[in-house]
Amino acid sequence: MPHPRATLLVPALAVGTVLLLSGCMPSVTDIVEDATGISVDENGASIETDEGTIEVGTTTEVPADFPAELPQPTGQLVSVVTAPGSWNLTYEGVEADSVEQIIATLAGSGYELVTDGTTADGRIASYQNDTWVATVIWDGAEGGSKALIYGVTSR
């Protein structure tokens, strides 16, 4: 004689499998998104809080409220962190000439130099005006990702 639990378990597993395969149950992605508040898809992830947003992925875009008067580098934007009046954009594949163009544009647009430093394979520079502080941190090490962190904060 079969055990009563086994008799109930087999149909329950069958129903659960049918529901899972038919799409009636939430996906693992949906469960993770609901539990964490993080939006995840095949192109990346997005986290929204009361203070701002973090986006990471291959389809990340410059935020619509990023100051239009500030220059943009060439390269692939891979992450964005925003807070009210503040943006942190991380790029990969940025060449030295693109970094120098950003710095020259800031200097030529009336931004005051705050700090500037160069190493054999990197650059850091920060400029400000009455409205913005813009900081560029670039790692151009040979064989590396040629990453650029571009931080902008309102004053």
XYZ file of C-alpha atoms in Angstrom:
155
model
C 0.000 0.000 0.000
C 1.511 3.374 -1.021
C 2.243 5.881 1.689
C -0.383 8.715 1.821
C 2.307 11.424 1.501
C 3.723 9.837 -1.643
C 0.224 9.633 -3.085
C -0.226 13.396 -2.619
C 3.341 14.371 -3.517
C 3.354 12.989 -7.061
C 0.246 14.919 -8.236
C 1.454 18.066 -6.457
C 4.811 17.875 -8.250
C 3.050 17.279 -11.556
C 0.783 20.319 -11.079
C 3.758 22.460 -10.011
C 5.748 21.391 -13.061
C 2.846 22.152 -15.404
C 2.348 25.599 -13.839
C 6.058 26.376 -14.032
C 6.353 25.291 -17.650
C 3.159 27.070 -18.664
C 4.346 30.415 -17.354
C 1.746 30.661 -14.597
C 4.432 30.915 -11.934
C 6.778 33.889 -11.716
C 10.230 33.444 -13.219
C 13.356 33.414 -11.109
C 14.142 36.867 -12.512
C 10.743 38.162 -11.354
C 11.261 36.703 -7.889
C 14.732 38.299 -7.594
C 13.454 41.662 -8.860
C 10.542 41.645 -6.402
C 12.755 40.667 -3.471
C 15.598 43.108 -4.148
C 14.056 46.008 -6.031
C 16.678 45.499 -8.740
C 15.482 45.403 -12.340
C 17.469 42.763 -14.248
C 17.407 41.825 -17.928
C 19.822 40.319 -20.425
C 21.384 43.743 -20.996
C 22.116 44.666 -17.380
C 20.593 45.794 -14.120
C 18.997 48.914 -12.696
C 18.583 49.833 -9.031
C 16.357 52.776 -8.096
C 16.301 54.369 -4.653
C 14.909 57.587 -3.212
C 18.376 59.127 -3.626
C 19.078 58.089 -7.216
C 19.623 55.318 -9.722
C 22.383 52.842 -10.552
C 22.458 51.281 -14.029
C 24.949 48.681 -15.179
C 24.930 46.922 -18.519
C 25.448 47.001 -22.234
C 22.491 49.268 -23.016
C 23.280 51.898 -20.402
C 22.706 55.455 -21.656
C 23.774 58.903 -20.527
C 20.936 60.159 -18.301
C 18.604 62.681 -19.928
C 19.298 65.174 -17.129
C 23.103 64.996 -17.522
C 24.359 68.552 -18.213
C 24.253 68.977 -21.998
C 27.071 71.539 -21.995
C 29.592 68.997 -20.700
C 31.658 67.041 -23.239
C 31.253 63.283 -23.638
C 34.057 60.791 -24.290
C 34.159 58.132 -26.948
C 33.963 54.590 -25.615
C 31.302 52.260 -24.275
C 29.250 53.493 -21.334
C 29.056 50.535 -18.928
C 27.591 52.000 -15.750
C 25.718 55.047 -14.544
C 25.160 56.151 -10.960
C 22.917 59.158 -10.386
C 21.747 61.137 -7.401
C 20.077 64.544 -7.377
C 22.601 66.926 -8.967
C 25.259 64.236 -9.356
C 26.277 61.761 -12.072
C 29.015 59.148 -12.206
C 29.510 57.631 -15.663
C 31.942 54.762 -16.229
C 33.195 54.032 -19.734
C 35.456 51.368 -21.206
C 37.544 51.588 -24.361
C 38.373 55.285 -23.955
C 41.579 56.366 -25.689
C 43.932 59.089 -24.427
C 42.913 61.571 -27.143
C 39.279 61.409 -25.988
C 40.346 62.143 -22.400
C 42.498 65.058 -23.549
C 39.580 66.407 -25.619
C 37.299 66.425 -22.564
C 39.950 68.218 -20.510
C 40.641 70.752 -23.283
C 36.914 71.425 -23.706
C 36.439 72.029 -19.982
C 39.496 74.317 -19.824
C 38.379 76.182 -22.949
C 34.843 76.648 -21.618
C 35.850 78.711 -18.620
C 36.135 75.892 -16.103
C 38.768 76.490 -13.430
C 41.407 73.798 -12.890
C 41.096 72.211 -9.433
C 43.540 69.330 -9.778
C 45.495 67.679 -12.557
C 47.791 64.687 -12.464
C 49.350 62.360 -14.994
C 51.037 58.991 -14.596
C 52.667 56.728 -17.164
C 49.316 55.098 -17.856
C 46.634 57.335 -16.402
C 45.210 60.773 -15.857
C 43.098 62.527 -13.254
C 41.768 66.033 -13.676
C 39.078 68.058 -11.983
C 37.566 71.320 -13.189
C 34.825 73.542 -11.805
C 32.724 76.539 -12.667
C 29.929 78.266 -10.746
C 27.544 75.399 -11.541
C 29.499 72.127 -11.861
C 32.523 70.195 -10.662
C 33.654 67.721 -13.336
C 36.251 65.054 -12.564
C 37.892 62.703 -15.048
C 39.800 59.620 -13.862
C 41.322 57.518 -16.652
C 43.285 54.274 -16.562
C 45.001 53.761 -19.886
C 47.219 50.859 -18.859
C 48.341 48.746 -21.804
C 46.183 45.642 -22.060
C 43.578 47.103 -19.699
C 40.014 48.200 -20.370
C 41.014 51.874 -20.760
C 38.364 52.769 -18.206
C 37.212 56.328 -17.628
C 35.230 57.460 -14.615
C 33.516 60.770 -15.323
C 32.023 62.350 -12.228
C 29.909 65.497 -12.292
C 28.423 67.195 -9.236
C 26.470 70.410 -8.868
C 28.057 73.105 -6.690
